[in-house]
Tab-separated table of C-alpha atoms in Angstrom:
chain	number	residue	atom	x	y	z
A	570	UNK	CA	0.000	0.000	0.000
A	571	UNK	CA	1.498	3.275	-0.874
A	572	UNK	CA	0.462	6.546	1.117
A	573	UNK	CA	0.150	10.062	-0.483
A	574	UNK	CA	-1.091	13.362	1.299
A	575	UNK	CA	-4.197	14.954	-0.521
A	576	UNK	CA	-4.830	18.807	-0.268
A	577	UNK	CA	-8.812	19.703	-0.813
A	578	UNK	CA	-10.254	21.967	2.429
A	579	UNK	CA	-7.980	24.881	2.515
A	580	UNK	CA	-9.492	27.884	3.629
A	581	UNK	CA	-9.128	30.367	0.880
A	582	UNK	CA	-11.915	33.119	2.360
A	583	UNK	CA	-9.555	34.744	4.907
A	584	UNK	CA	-7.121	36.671	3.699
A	585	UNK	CA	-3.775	36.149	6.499
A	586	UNK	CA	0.007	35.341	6.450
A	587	UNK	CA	1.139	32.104	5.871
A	588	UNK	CA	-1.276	30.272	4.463
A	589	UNK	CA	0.754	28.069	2.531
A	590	UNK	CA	2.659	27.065	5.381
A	591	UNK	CA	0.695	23.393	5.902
A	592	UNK	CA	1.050	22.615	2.256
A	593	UNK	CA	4.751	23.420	1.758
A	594	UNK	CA	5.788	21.886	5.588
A	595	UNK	CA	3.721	18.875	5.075
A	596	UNK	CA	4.621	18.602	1.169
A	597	UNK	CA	8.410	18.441	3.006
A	598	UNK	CA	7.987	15.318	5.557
A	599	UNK	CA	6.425	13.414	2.224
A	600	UNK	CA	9.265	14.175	0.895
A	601	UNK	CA	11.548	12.903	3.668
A	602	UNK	CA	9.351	9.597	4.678
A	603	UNK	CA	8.899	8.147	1.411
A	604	UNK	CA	5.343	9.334	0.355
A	605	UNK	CA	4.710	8.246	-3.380
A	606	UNK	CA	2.990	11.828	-3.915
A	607	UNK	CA	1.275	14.836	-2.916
A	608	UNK	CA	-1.991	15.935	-4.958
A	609	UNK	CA	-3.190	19.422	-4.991
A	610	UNK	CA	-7.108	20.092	-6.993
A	611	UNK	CA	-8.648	22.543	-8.922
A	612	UNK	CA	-11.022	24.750	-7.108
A	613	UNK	CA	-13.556	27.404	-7.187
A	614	UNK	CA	-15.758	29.643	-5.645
A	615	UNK	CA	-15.575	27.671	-2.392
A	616	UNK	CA	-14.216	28.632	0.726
A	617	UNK	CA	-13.552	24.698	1.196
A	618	UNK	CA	-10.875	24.439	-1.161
A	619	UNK	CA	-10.291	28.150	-1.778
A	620	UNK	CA	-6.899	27.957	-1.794
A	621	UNK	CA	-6.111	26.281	-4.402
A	622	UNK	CA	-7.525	27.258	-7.512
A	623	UNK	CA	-4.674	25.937	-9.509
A	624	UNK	CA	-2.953	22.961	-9.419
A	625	UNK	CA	-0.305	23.807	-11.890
A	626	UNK	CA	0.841	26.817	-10.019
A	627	UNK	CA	0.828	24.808	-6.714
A	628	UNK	CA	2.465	21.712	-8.510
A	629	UNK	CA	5.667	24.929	-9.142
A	630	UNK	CA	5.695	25.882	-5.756
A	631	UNK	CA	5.941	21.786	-3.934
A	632	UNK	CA	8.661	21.246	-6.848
A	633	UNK	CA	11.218	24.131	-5.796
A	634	UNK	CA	10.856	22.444	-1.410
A	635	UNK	CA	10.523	19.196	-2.769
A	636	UNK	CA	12.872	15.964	-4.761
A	637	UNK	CA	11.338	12.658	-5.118
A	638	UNK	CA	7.318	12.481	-4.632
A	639	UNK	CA	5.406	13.411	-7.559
A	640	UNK	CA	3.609	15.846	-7.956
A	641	UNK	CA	-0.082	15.269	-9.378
A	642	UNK	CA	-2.937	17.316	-10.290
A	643	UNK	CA	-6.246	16.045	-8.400
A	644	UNK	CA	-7.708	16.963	-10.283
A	645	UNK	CA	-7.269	19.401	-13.782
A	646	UNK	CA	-10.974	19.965	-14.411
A	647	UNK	CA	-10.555	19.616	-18.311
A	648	UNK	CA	-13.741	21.646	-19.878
A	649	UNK	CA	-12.726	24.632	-18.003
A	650	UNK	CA	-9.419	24.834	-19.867
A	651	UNK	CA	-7.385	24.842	-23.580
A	652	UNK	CA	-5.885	21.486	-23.934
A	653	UNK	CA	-2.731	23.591	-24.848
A	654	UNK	CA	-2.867	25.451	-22.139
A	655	UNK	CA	-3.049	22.481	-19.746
A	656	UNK	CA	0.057	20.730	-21.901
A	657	UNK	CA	1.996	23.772	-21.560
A	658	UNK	CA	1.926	24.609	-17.716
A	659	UNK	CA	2.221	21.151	-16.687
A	660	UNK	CA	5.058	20.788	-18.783
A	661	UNK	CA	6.867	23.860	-16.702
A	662	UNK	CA	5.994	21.823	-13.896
A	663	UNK	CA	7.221	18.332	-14.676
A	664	UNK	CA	10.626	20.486	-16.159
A	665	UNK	CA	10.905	22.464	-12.483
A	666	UNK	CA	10.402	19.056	-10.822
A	667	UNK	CA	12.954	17.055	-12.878
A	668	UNK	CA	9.932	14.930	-14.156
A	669	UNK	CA	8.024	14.403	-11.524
A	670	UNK	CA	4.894	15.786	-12.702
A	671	UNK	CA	1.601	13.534	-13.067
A	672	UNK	CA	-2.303	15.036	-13.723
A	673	UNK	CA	-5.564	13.290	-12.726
A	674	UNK	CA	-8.239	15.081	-15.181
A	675	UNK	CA	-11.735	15.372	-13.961
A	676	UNK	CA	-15.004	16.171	-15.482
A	677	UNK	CA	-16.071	18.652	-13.264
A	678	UNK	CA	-18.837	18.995	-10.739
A	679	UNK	CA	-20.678	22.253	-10.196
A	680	UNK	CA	-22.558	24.561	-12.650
A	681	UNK	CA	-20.984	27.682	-11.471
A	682	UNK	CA	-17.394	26.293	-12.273
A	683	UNK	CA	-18.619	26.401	-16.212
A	684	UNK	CA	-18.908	30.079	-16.345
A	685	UNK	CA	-14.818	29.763	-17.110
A	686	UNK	CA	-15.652	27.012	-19.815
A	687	UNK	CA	-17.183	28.333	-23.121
A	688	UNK	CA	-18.817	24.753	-23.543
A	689	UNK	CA	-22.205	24.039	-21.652
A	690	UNK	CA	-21.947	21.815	-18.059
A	691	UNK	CA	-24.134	19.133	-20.185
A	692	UNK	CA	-21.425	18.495	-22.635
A	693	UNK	CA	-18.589	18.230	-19.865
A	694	UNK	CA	-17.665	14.142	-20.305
A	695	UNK	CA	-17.153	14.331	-24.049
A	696	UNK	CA	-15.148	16.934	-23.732
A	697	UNK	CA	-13.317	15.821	-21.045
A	698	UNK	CA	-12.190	12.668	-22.745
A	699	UNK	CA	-11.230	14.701	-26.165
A	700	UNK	CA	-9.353	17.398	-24.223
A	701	UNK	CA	-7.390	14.482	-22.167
A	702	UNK	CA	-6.471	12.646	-25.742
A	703	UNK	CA	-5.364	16.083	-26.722
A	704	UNK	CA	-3.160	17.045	-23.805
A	705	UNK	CA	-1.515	13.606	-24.155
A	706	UNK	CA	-0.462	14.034	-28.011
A	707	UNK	CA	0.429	17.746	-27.048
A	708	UNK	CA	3.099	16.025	-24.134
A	709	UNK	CA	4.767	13.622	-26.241
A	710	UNK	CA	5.637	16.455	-29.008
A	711	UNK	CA	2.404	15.564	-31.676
A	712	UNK	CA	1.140	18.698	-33.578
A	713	UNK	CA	-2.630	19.102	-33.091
A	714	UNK	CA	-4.959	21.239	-34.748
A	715	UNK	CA	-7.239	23.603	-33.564
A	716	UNK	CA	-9.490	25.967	-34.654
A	717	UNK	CA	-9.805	29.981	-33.619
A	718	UNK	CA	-12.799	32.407	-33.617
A	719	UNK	CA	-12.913	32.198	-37.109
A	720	UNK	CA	-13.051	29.001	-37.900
A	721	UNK	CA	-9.389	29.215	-39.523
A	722	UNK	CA	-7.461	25.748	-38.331
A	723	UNK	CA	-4.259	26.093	-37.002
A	724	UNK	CA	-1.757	22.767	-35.913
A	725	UNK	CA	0.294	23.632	-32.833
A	726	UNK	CA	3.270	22.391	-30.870
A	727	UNK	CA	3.695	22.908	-27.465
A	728	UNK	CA	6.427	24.112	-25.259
A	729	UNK	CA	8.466	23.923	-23.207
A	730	UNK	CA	9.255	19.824	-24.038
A	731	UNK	CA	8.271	17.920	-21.237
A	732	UNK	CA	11.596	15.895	-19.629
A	733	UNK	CA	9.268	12.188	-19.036
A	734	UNK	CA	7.978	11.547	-22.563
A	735	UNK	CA	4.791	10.017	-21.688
A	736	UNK	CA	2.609	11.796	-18.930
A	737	UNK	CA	1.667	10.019	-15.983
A	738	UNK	CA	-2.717	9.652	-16.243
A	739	UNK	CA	-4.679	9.403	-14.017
A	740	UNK	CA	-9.028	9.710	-14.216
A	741	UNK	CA	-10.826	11.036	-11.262
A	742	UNK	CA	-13.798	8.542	-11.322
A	743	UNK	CA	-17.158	8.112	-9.262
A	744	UNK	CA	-19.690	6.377	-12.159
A	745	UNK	CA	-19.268	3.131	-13.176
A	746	UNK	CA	-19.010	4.126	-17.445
A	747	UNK	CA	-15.773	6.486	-15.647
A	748	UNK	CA	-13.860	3.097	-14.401
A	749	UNK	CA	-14.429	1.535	-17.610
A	750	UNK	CA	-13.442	4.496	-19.733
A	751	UNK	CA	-10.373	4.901	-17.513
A	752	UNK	CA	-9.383	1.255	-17.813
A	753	UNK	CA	-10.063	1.077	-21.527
A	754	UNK	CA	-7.419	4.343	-22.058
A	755	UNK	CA	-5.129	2.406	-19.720
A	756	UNK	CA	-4.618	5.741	-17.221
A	757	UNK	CA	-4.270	5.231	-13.602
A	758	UNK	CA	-8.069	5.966	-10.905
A	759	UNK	CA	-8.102	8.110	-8.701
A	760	UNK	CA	-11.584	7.797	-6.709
A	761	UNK	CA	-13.293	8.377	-3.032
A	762	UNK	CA	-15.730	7.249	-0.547
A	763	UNK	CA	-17.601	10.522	-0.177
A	764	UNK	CA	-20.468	9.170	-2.373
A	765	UNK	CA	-20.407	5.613	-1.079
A	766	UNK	CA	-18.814	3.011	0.958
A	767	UNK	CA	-15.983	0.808	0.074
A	768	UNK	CA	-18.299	-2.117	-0.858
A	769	UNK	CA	-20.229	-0.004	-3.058
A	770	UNK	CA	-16.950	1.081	-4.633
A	771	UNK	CA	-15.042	-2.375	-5.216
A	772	UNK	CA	-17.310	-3.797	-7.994
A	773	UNK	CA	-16.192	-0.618	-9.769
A	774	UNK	CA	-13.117	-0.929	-9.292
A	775	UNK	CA	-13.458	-4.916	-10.653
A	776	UNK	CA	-14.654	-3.568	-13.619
A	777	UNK	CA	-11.966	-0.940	-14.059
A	778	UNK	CA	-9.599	-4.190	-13.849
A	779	UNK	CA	-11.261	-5.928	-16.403
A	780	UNK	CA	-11.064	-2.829	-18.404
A	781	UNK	CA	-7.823	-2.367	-18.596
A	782	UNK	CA	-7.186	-6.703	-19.391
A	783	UNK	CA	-9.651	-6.288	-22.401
A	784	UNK	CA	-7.815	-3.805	-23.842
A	785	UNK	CA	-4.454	-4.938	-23.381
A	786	UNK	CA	-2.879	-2.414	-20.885
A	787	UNK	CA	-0.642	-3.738	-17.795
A	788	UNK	CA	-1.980	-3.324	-14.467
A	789	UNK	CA	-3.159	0.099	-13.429
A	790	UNK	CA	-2.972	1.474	-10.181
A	791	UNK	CA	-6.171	2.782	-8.342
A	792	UNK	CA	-5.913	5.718	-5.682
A	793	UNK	CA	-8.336	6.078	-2.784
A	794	UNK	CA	-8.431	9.622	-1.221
A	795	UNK	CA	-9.767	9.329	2.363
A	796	UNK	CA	-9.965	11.939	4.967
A	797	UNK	CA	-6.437	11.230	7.523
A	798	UNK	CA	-6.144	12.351	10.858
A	799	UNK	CA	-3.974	9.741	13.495
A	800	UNK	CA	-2.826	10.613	16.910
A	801	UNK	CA	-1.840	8.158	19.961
A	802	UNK	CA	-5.281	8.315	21.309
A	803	UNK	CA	-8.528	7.294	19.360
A	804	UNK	CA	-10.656	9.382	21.919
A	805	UNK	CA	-8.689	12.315	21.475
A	806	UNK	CA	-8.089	11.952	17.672
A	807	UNK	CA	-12.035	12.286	17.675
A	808	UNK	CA	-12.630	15.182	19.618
A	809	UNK	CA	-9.839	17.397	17.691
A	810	UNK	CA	-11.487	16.140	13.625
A	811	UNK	CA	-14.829	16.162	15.221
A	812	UNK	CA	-16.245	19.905	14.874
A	813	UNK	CA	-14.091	20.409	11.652
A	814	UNK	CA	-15.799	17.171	9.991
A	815	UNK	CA	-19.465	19.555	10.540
A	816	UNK	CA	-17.907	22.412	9.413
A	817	UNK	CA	-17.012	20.541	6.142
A	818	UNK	CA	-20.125	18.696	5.972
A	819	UNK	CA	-21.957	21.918	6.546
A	820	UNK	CA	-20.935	23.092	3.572
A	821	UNK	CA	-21.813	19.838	0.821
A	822	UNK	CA	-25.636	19.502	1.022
A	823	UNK	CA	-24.825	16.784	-1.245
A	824	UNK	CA	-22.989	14.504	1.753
A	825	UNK	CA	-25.763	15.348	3.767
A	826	UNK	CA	-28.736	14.625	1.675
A	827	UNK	CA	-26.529	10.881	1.918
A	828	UNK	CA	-26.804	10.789	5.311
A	829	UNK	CA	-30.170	11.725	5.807
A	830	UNK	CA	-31.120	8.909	3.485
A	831	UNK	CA	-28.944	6.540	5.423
A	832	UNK	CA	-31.449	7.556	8.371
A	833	UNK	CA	-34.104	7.117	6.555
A	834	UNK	CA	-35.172	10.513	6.275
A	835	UNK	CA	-36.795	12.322	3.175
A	836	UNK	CA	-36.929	15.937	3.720
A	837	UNK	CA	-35.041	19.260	2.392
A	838	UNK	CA	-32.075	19.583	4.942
A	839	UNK	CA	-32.685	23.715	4.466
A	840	UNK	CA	-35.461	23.055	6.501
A	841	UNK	CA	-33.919	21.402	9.450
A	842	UNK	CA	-33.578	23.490	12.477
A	843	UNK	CA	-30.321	23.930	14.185
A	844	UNK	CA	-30.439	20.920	16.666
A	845	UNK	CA	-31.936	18.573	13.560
A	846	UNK	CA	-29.085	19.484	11.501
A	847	UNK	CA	-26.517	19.204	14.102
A	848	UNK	CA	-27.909	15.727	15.495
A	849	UNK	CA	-27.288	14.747	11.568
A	850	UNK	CA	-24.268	16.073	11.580
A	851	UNK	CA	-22.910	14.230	14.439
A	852	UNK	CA	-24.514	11.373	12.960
A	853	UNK	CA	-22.338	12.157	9.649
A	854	UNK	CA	-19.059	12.049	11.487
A	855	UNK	CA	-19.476	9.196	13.537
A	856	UNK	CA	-20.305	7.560	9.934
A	857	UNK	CA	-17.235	9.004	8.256
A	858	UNK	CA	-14.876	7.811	11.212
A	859	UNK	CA	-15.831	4.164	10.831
A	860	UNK	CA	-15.815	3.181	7.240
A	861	UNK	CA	-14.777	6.157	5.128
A	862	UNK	CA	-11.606	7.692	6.892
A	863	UNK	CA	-8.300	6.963	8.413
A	864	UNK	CA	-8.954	8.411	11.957
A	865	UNK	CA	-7.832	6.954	14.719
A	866	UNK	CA	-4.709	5.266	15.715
A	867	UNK	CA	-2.232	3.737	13.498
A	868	UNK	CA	-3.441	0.455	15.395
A	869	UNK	CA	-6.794	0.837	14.710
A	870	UNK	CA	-6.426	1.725	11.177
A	871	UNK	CA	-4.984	-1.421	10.820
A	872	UNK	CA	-7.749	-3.515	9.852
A	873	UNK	CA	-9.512	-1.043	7.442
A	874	UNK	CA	-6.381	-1.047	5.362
A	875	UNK	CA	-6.401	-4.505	4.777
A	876	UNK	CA	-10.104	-3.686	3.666
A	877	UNK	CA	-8.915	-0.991	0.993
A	878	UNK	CA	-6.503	-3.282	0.425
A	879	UNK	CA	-8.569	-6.288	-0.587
A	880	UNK	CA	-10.589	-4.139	-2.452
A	881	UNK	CA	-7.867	-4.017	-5.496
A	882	UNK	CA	-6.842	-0.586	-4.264
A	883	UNK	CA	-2.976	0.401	-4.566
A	884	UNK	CA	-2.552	3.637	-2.616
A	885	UNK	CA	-4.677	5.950	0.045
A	886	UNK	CA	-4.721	9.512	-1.247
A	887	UNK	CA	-4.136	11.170	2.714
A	888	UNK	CA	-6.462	14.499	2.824
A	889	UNK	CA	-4.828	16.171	6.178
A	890	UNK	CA	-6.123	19.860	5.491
A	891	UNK	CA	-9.496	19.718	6.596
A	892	UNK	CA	-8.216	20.131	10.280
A	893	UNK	CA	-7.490	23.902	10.046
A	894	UNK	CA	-4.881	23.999	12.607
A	895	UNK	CA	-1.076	23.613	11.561
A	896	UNK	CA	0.638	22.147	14.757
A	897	UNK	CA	-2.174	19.071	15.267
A	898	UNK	CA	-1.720	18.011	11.614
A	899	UNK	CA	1.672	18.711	11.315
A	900	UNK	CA	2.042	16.240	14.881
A	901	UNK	CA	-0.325	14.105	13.244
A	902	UNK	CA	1.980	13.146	10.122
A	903	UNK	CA	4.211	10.977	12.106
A	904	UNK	CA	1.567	8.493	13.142
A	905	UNK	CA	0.914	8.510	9.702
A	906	UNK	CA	4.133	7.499	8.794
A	907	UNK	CA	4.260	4.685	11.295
A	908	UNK	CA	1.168	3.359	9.699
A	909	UNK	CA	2.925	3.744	6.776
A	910	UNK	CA	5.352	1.181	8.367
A	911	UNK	CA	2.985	-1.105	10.047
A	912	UNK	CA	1.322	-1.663	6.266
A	913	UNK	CA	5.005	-2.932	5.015
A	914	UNK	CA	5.055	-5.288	7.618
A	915	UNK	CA	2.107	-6.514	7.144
A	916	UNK	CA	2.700	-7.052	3.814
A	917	UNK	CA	6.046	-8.750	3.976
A	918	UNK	CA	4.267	-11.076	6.395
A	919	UNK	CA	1.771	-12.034	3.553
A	920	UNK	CA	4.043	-12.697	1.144
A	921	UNK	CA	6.091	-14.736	3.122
């Protein structure tokens, strides 16, 4: 099992010093401990997420503290941009980084995002997959035409040259057409619990395997992201991720409306009063603890590892920012390095 930290809550709607610091000190100890990679995403208009808007530009930054993880877009949200321009900044990237640069593409989610795309949200898969093919010809030095506002074609190059001649792929999937697609291109998943649970997720994941077989490509790897948060005592661990796990859930009606389902309930959460929502919210954590996160103790994250593991998954995508304070995930990161430890172990005891 490989281990990667996963930036996605950052607080971009207060403007104050430092606040980079978590992503550039925590991009560091991956560096030092033998993390495969650190993924920063695209968003917008959030103040989850608000500070990072561009994974390219914080991909620049982790590769001047930074010299053997790679560094991977999660995700490039592909309608929203010129395949050119995607080939050309992540090729500044992967040349700052001595090729270490890596991009999962994504779809993209909300309506208002599309106001920077000049396609509508409806047509945001097909172009995904054409912009993708696009980028990838663009990387490995192809010419490919495009057209400008007068219909006049033009075939392009881009630079600069990228130093690895084939970029690293990776899909950012939650349907199950998404797996197959993904496995059928032969690119690498990237995927999460926030929609499901892991048995919900591993038939997809089958199907991305048999994907990839049918059309000839060697084994792919598949990326989990969960939420990560470990300290030495489960009880504590609990109370520090507790009232930032509402805060974040506050804000994604969409993880909600799953939860109220879960208890059975059909109603619009805007009409919940306070204690309603916040009884559902507690509800929502306790959920999140037990079978869609890595919080806890290294020890008793044990077991759900072997879970993910079974499942055919190859690496757990770490997402540390959602705790907004620097010193308790910055003294979290070592128990998440001796988990890191405790899953070699256990895996040199299986194959023995």
């Amino acid at each position: 099992m490989d281990f990667s930290l996963f930036y996605f809550d950052g607080d971009g709607s207060v403007a104050q010093a430092d606040q980079y610091r978590l992503l550039i000190e925590s991009a560091k100890f991956a560096d030092r401990n033998g993390f495969v990679a650190l993924w920063t995403p695209e968003r917008h208009f959030h103040a989850f997420g608000g500070l990072y808007p561009n994974p390219s530009l914080t991909g620049a930054a982790l590769a001047m503290v930074t010299e053997r993880v790679q560094l991977r877009a999660g995700s490039v949200v592909v309608p929203l941009h010129h395949p050119v321009r995607i080939a050309e900044d992540w090729a500044v990237v992967d040349n700052l980084s001595n090729g270490r640069a890596a991009i999962a593409f994504a779809s993209g989610w909300t309506m208002d995002e599309f106001i920077l795309s000049s396609d509508p949200h409806a047509n945001r898969k097909a172009n995904m997959w054409r912009g993708i093919k696009a980028v990838q010809k663009l990387w490995q030095g192809e010419a490919v035409d495009f057209q400008d506002a007068t219909g006049r074609t033009v075939s392009v190059k881009t630079l600069p040259k990228p130093l690895q001649p084939h970029l690293p792929t990776w899909i950012t999937c939650q349907s199950p057409e998404t797996f197959l697609e993904a496995g059928k291109m032969g690119a690498n998943v990237l995927t999460s619990l926030l929609g499901g649970t892991l048995e919900e997720l591993t038939p997809k994941i089958k199907l991305y395997r048999q994907s990839l077989a049918k059309y000839g490509h060697s084994k792919g790897k598949v990326a989990l992201m969960l939420h990560t948060f470990l300290g030495e005592d489960v009880d504590q661990v609990k109370e520090k991720v507790r009232q930032p796990f509402c805060n974040y859930l506050k804000t994604h009606y969409d993880l909600l409306d799953n939860l109220a389902k879960g208890m059975g309930l059909k109603v619009d959460l805007k009409s919940f009063s306070e204690d309603d929502l916040e009884s559902l919210l507690l509800f929502g954590v306790e959920g999140f603890m037990k079978g869609r996160s890595l919080i806890g103790t290294p020890s008793s994250c044990l077991p759900f590892i072997e879970q993910i593991r079974q499942a055919g998954i190859d690496e757990i995508a770490c997402l540390i920012d959602f705790v907004p304070d620097f010193d308790s995930v910055m003294d979290s990161l070592p128990y998440l390095k001796q988990l890191q430890n405790a899953c070699q172990v256990q895996a040199l005891g299986v194959g023995s």
